[in-house]
Amino acid sequence: AEHQHTRYNPLRDDWVLVSAHRVKRPWQGQLEKPPAEDVPRWDPNNPLCPGATRANGEVNPQYEGTFIFPNDFPALQPDAPEPDDSDHPLFRAAPARGVCKVMCFHPWSDLTLPLMSLAEIRAVIDAWAELATELGASYPWVQIFENKGAMMGCSNPHPHCQVWASSFLPNEARLEDRTQREHLRQHGVPMLLEYAEQEAHRKERLVVENADWLVVVPYWATWPYQTLLLPRRHVCRLQDLSEGERDSLASIMKRLLIKYDNLFEVSFPYSMGWHGAPTGPHLEEDCRHWQLHAHYYPPLLRSATVRKFMVGYEMLAQAQRDLTPEQAAERLRSLPEVHYKEGNK
């Protein structure tokens, strides 16, 4: 806990430097602007609100639950042309096609996931699973991700996520496919199933748990309060979850996100996303090495205004963190599960 050391991340086949003593150093660097607390519930000029007009001239319906629409500025399009042939192995290109969608969680702009009801969160989970099934019928990879907060590059405070389906396996997917496949070959059990069992037993990095799920600060965490959300049983894809597992997922997500907000009493920024077995042409393959999981990557380190920067050594050598995963887990675990905005109601 007091001395620097490195930890191995078997999921990414890399290492992280842990330097717990560095969190004590004085900070005279960048101070972030806390998120606005006065977000209007409905704004006719916000393109994600019900009834608002988007950049392409389309008018949103008066939706009352989740709302899914094609991204008006997609990074991937289904009909992109083939790149030119390369004349040298150092200048390679490959086709990239896909579909990008935006999904609004709720019609209210001032209601983030931790403040939504369990039924409303369950509706989000069901919509995720439907999109994963629909897009995964033809595309090899469906990436569901949420960027929350301006600090994580989110340009709109309305609660929403994105879903990008691609004709290729992205880098992180290919890496996790390789490491999980190799672990199953060597040890005869899916890596993250074994890992979840170990963490449930050890408990030192456990944040929250229920009958179907657990959330840990992973042993190899890079970001200060990074967490990993894991099912207890072997599940390959989001759409494979049972009705009961979806209900308990809504519950554990709400508990985790309330703790995040309570840590610094701010709407906690993060990037999160689901990883599961590849789809499309891979649906007929043996994907037993995969275990469904969600990554949460929040940047805040010391307060609502001091973040962790991945620069210098991290960019040029390897990842480094300023407090141990055990310290981060203990702090998150000890936080109340009633949201600070609702504590006096």
PDB file of N, CA and C in Angstrom, residues 7-9 15-18 195 199 205 216-228 296-297 310 319-326 328:
ATOM      1  N   ARG A   7       1.570  -4.052 -11.432  1.00  0.00           N
ATOM      2  CA  ARG A   7       0.557  -5.108 -11.414  1.00  0.00           C
ATOM      3  C   ARG A   7       0.203  -5.493 -12.848  1.00  0.00           C
ATOM      4  N   TYR A   8      -0.006  -6.779 -13.037  1.00  0.00           N
ATOM      5  CA  TYR A   8      -0.296  -7.309 -14.373  1.00  0.00           C
ATOM      6  C   TYR A   8      -1.795  -7.305 -14.641  1.00  0.00           C
ATOM      7  N   ASN A   9      -2.166  -6.855 -15.828  1.00  0.00           N
ATOM      8  CA  ASN A   9      -3.556  -6.894 -16.277  1.00  0.00           C
ATOM      9  C   ASN A   9      -3.687  -8.032 -17.293  1.00  0.00           C
ATOM     10  N   TRP A  15       0.870  -3.982 -18.093  1.00  0.00           N
ATOM     11  CA  TRP A  15       1.181  -3.723 -16.684  1.00  0.00           C
ATOM     12  C   TRP A  15       0.820  -2.284 -16.327  1.00  0.00           C
ATOM     13  N   VAL A  16       0.573  -2.054 -15.032  1.00  0.00           N
ATOM     14  CA  VAL A  16       0.322  -0.717 -14.519  1.00  0.00           C
ATOM     15  C   VAL A  16       1.248  -0.478 -13.329  1.00  0.00           C
ATOM     16  N   LEU A  17       1.816   0.712 -13.264  1.00  0.00           N
ATOM     17  CA  LEU A  17       2.666   1.105 -12.139  1.00  0.00           C
ATOM     18  C   LEU A  17       1.790   1.713 -11.057  1.00  0.00           C
ATOM     19  N   VAL A  18       1.870   1.174  -9.833  1.00  0.00           N
ATOM     20  CA  VAL A  18       1.094   1.674  -8.697  1.00  0.00           C
ATOM     21  C   VAL A  18       2.039   2.448  -7.789  1.00  0.00           C
ATOM     22  N   TYR A 195     -12.035 -14.832 -12.221  1.00  0.00           N
ATOM     23  CA  TYR A 195     -11.662 -13.598 -11.525  1.00  0.00           C
ATOM     24  C   TYR A 195     -12.788 -13.128 -10.602  1.00  0.00           C
ATOM     25  N   GLU A 199     -12.525 -12.519  -6.576  1.00  0.00           N
ATOM     26  CA  GLU A 199     -12.800 -11.234  -5.936  1.00  0.00           C
ATOM     27  C   GLU A 199     -13.956 -11.337  -4.945  1.00  0.00           C
ATOM     28  N   ARG A 205     -11.339  -5.715  -2.795  1.00  0.00           N
ATOM     29  CA  ARG A 205     -11.568  -4.747  -3.877  1.00  0.00           C
ATOM     30  C   ARG A 205     -13.043  -4.680  -4.261  1.00  0.00           C
ATOM     31  N   VAL A 216     -16.164  -4.501  -8.777  1.00  0.00           N
ATOM     32  CA  VAL A 216     -14.887  -4.402  -8.089  1.00  0.00           C
ATOM     33  C   VAL A 216     -14.067  -3.283  -8.708  1.00  0.00           C
ATOM     34  N   VAL A 217     -13.153  -2.733  -7.903  1.00  0.00           N
ATOM     35  CA  VAL A 217     -12.050  -1.973  -8.473  1.00  0.00           C
ATOM     36  C   VAL A 217     -11.028  -3.030  -8.857  1.00  0.00           C
ATOM     37  N   PRO A 218     -10.799  -3.268 -10.149  1.00  0.00           N
ATOM     38  CA  PRO A 218      -9.955  -4.406 -10.514  1.00  0.00           C
ATOM     39  C   PRO A 218      -8.538  -4.271  -9.973  1.00  0.00           C
ATOM     40  N   TYR A 219      -7.940  -5.412  -9.691  1.00  0.00           N
ATOM     41  CA  TYR A 219      -6.578  -5.486  -9.161  1.00  0.00           C
ATOM     42  C   TYR A 219      -5.614  -4.675 -10.016  1.00  0.00           C
ATOM     43  N   TRP A 220      -5.876  -4.605 -11.313  1.00  0.00           N
ATOM     44  CA  TRP A 220      -5.002  -3.932 -12.280  1.00  0.00           C
ATOM     45  C   TRP A 220      -5.556  -2.581 -12.720  1.00  0.00           C
ATOM     46  N   ALA A 221      -6.458  -1.986 -11.949  1.00  0.00           N
ATOM     47  CA  ALA A 221      -7.106  -0.733 -12.360  1.00  0.00           C
ATOM     48  C   ALA A 221      -6.081   0.340 -12.700  1.00  0.00           C
ATOM     49  N   THR A 222      -6.382   1.113 -13.736  1.00  0.00           N
ATOM     50  CA  THR A 222      -5.521   2.215 -14.170  1.00  0.00           C
ATOM     51  C   THR A 222      -6.045   3.549 -13.667  1.00  0.00           C
ATOM     52  N   TRP A 223      -7.328   3.821 -13.898  1.00  0.00           N
ATOM     53  CA  TRP A 223      -7.929   5.074 -13.448  1.00  0.00           C
ATOM     54  C   TRP A 223      -8.219   4.998 -11.953  1.00  0.00           C
ATOM     55  N   PRO A 224      -8.230   6.153 -11.251  1.00  0.00           N
ATOM     56  CA  PRO A 224      -8.312   6.146  -9.781  1.00  0.00           C
ATOM     57  C   PRO A 224      -9.473   5.335  -9.207  1.00  0.00           C
ATOM     58  N   TYR A 225     -10.685   5.562  -9.730  1.00  0.00           N
ATOM     59  CA  TYR A 225     -11.864   4.870  -9.209  1.00  0.00           C
ATOM     60  C   TYR A 225     -12.515   4.015 -10.297  1.00  0.00           C
ATOM     61  N   GLN A 226     -11.682   3.459 -11.138  1.00  0.00           N
ATOM     62  CA  GLN A 226     -12.135   2.526 -12.181  1.00  0.00           C
ATOM     63  C   GLN A 226     -12.819   1.317 -11.552  1.00  0.00           C
ATOM     64  N   THR A 227     -13.890   0.843 -12.180  1.00  0.00           N
ATOM     65  CA  THR A 227     -14.559  -0.367 -11.697  1.00  0.00           C
ATOM     66  C   THR A 227     -14.856  -1.312 -12.848  1.00  0.00           C
ATOM     67  N   LEU A 228     -15.091  -2.555 -12.475  1.00  0.00           N
ATOM     68  CA  LEU A 228     -15.420  -3.613 -13.415  1.00  0.00           C
ATOM     69  C   LEU A 228     -16.694  -4.285 -12.911  1.00  0.00           C
ATOM     70  N   TYR A 296     -15.995   0.763 -16.247  1.00  0.00           N
ATOM     71  CA  TYR A 296     -16.263   2.158 -15.893  1.00  0.00           C
ATOM     72  C   TYR A 296     -14.915   2.844 -15.674  1.00  0.00           C
ATOM     73  N   TYR A 297     -14.684   3.932 -16.418  1.00  0.00           N
ATOM     74  CA  TYR A 297     -13.429   4.670 -16.345  1.00  0.00           C
ATOM     75  C   TYR A 297     -13.702   6.121 -15.948  1.00  0.00           C
ATOM     76  N   MET A 310      -3.629  11.229 -18.073  1.00  0.00           N
ATOM     77  CA  MET A 310      -2.824  10.169 -18.665  1.00  0.00           C
ATOM     78  C   MET A 310      -1.883  10.817 -19.684  1.00  0.00           C
ATOM     79  N   ALA A 319       0.950   2.774 -18.053  1.00  0.00           N
ATOM     80  CA  ALA A 319      -0.021   3.395 -17.153  1.00  0.00           C
ATOM     81  C   ALA A 319       0.514   3.442 -15.728  1.00  0.00           C
ATOM     82  N   GLN A 320       0.103   4.495 -14.999  1.00  0.00           N
ATOM     83  CA  GLN A 320       0.524   4.675 -13.603  1.00  0.00           C
ATOM     84  C   GLN A 320      -0.656   5.234 -12.818  1.00  0.00           C
ATOM     85  N   ARG A 321      -0.841   4.751 -11.594  1.00  0.00           N
ATOM     86  CA  ARG A 321      -1.941   5.234 -10.752  1.00  0.00           C
ATOM     87  C   ARG A 321      -1.402   5.717  -9.417  1.00  0.00           C
ATOM     88  N   ASP A 322      -2.191   6.608  -8.750  1.00  0.00           N
ATOM     89  CA  ASP A 322      -1.704   7.295  -7.560  1.00  0.00           C
ATOM     90  C   ASP A 322      -2.300   6.821  -6.235  1.00  0.00           C
ATOM     91  N   LEU A 323      -3.145   5.820  -6.236  1.00  0.00           N
ATOM     92  CA  LEU A 323      -3.596   5.183  -5.006  1.00  0.00           C
ATOM     93  C   LEU A 323      -3.891   3.734  -5.361  1.00  0.00           C
ATOM     94  N   THR A 324      -3.839   2.854  -4.377  1.00  0.00           N
ATOM     95  CA  THR A 324      -4.020   1.443  -4.700  1.00  0.00           C
ATOM     96  C   THR A 324      -5.484   1.151  -5.000  1.00  0.00           C
ATOM     97  N   PRO A 325      -5.746   0.123  -5.804  1.00  0.00           N
ATOM     98  CA  PRO A 325      -7.131  -0.292  -6.026  1.00  0.00           C
ATOM     99  C   PRO A 325      -7.855  -0.635  -4.724  1.00  0.00           C
ATOM    100  N   GLU A 326      -7.137  -1.175  -3.754  1.00  0.00           N
ATOM    101  CA  GLU A 326      -7.766  -1.525  -2.473  1.00  0.00           C
ATOM    102  C   GLU A 326      -8.222  -0.271  -1.729  1.00  0.00           C
ATOM    103  N   ALA A 328      -9.014   2.613  -3.153  1.00  0.00           N
ATOM    104  CA  ALA A 328     -10.149   3.157  -3.904  1.00  0.00           C
ATOM    105  C   ALA A 328     -11.415   2.368  -3.606  1.00  0.00           C
TER     106      ALA A 328
END
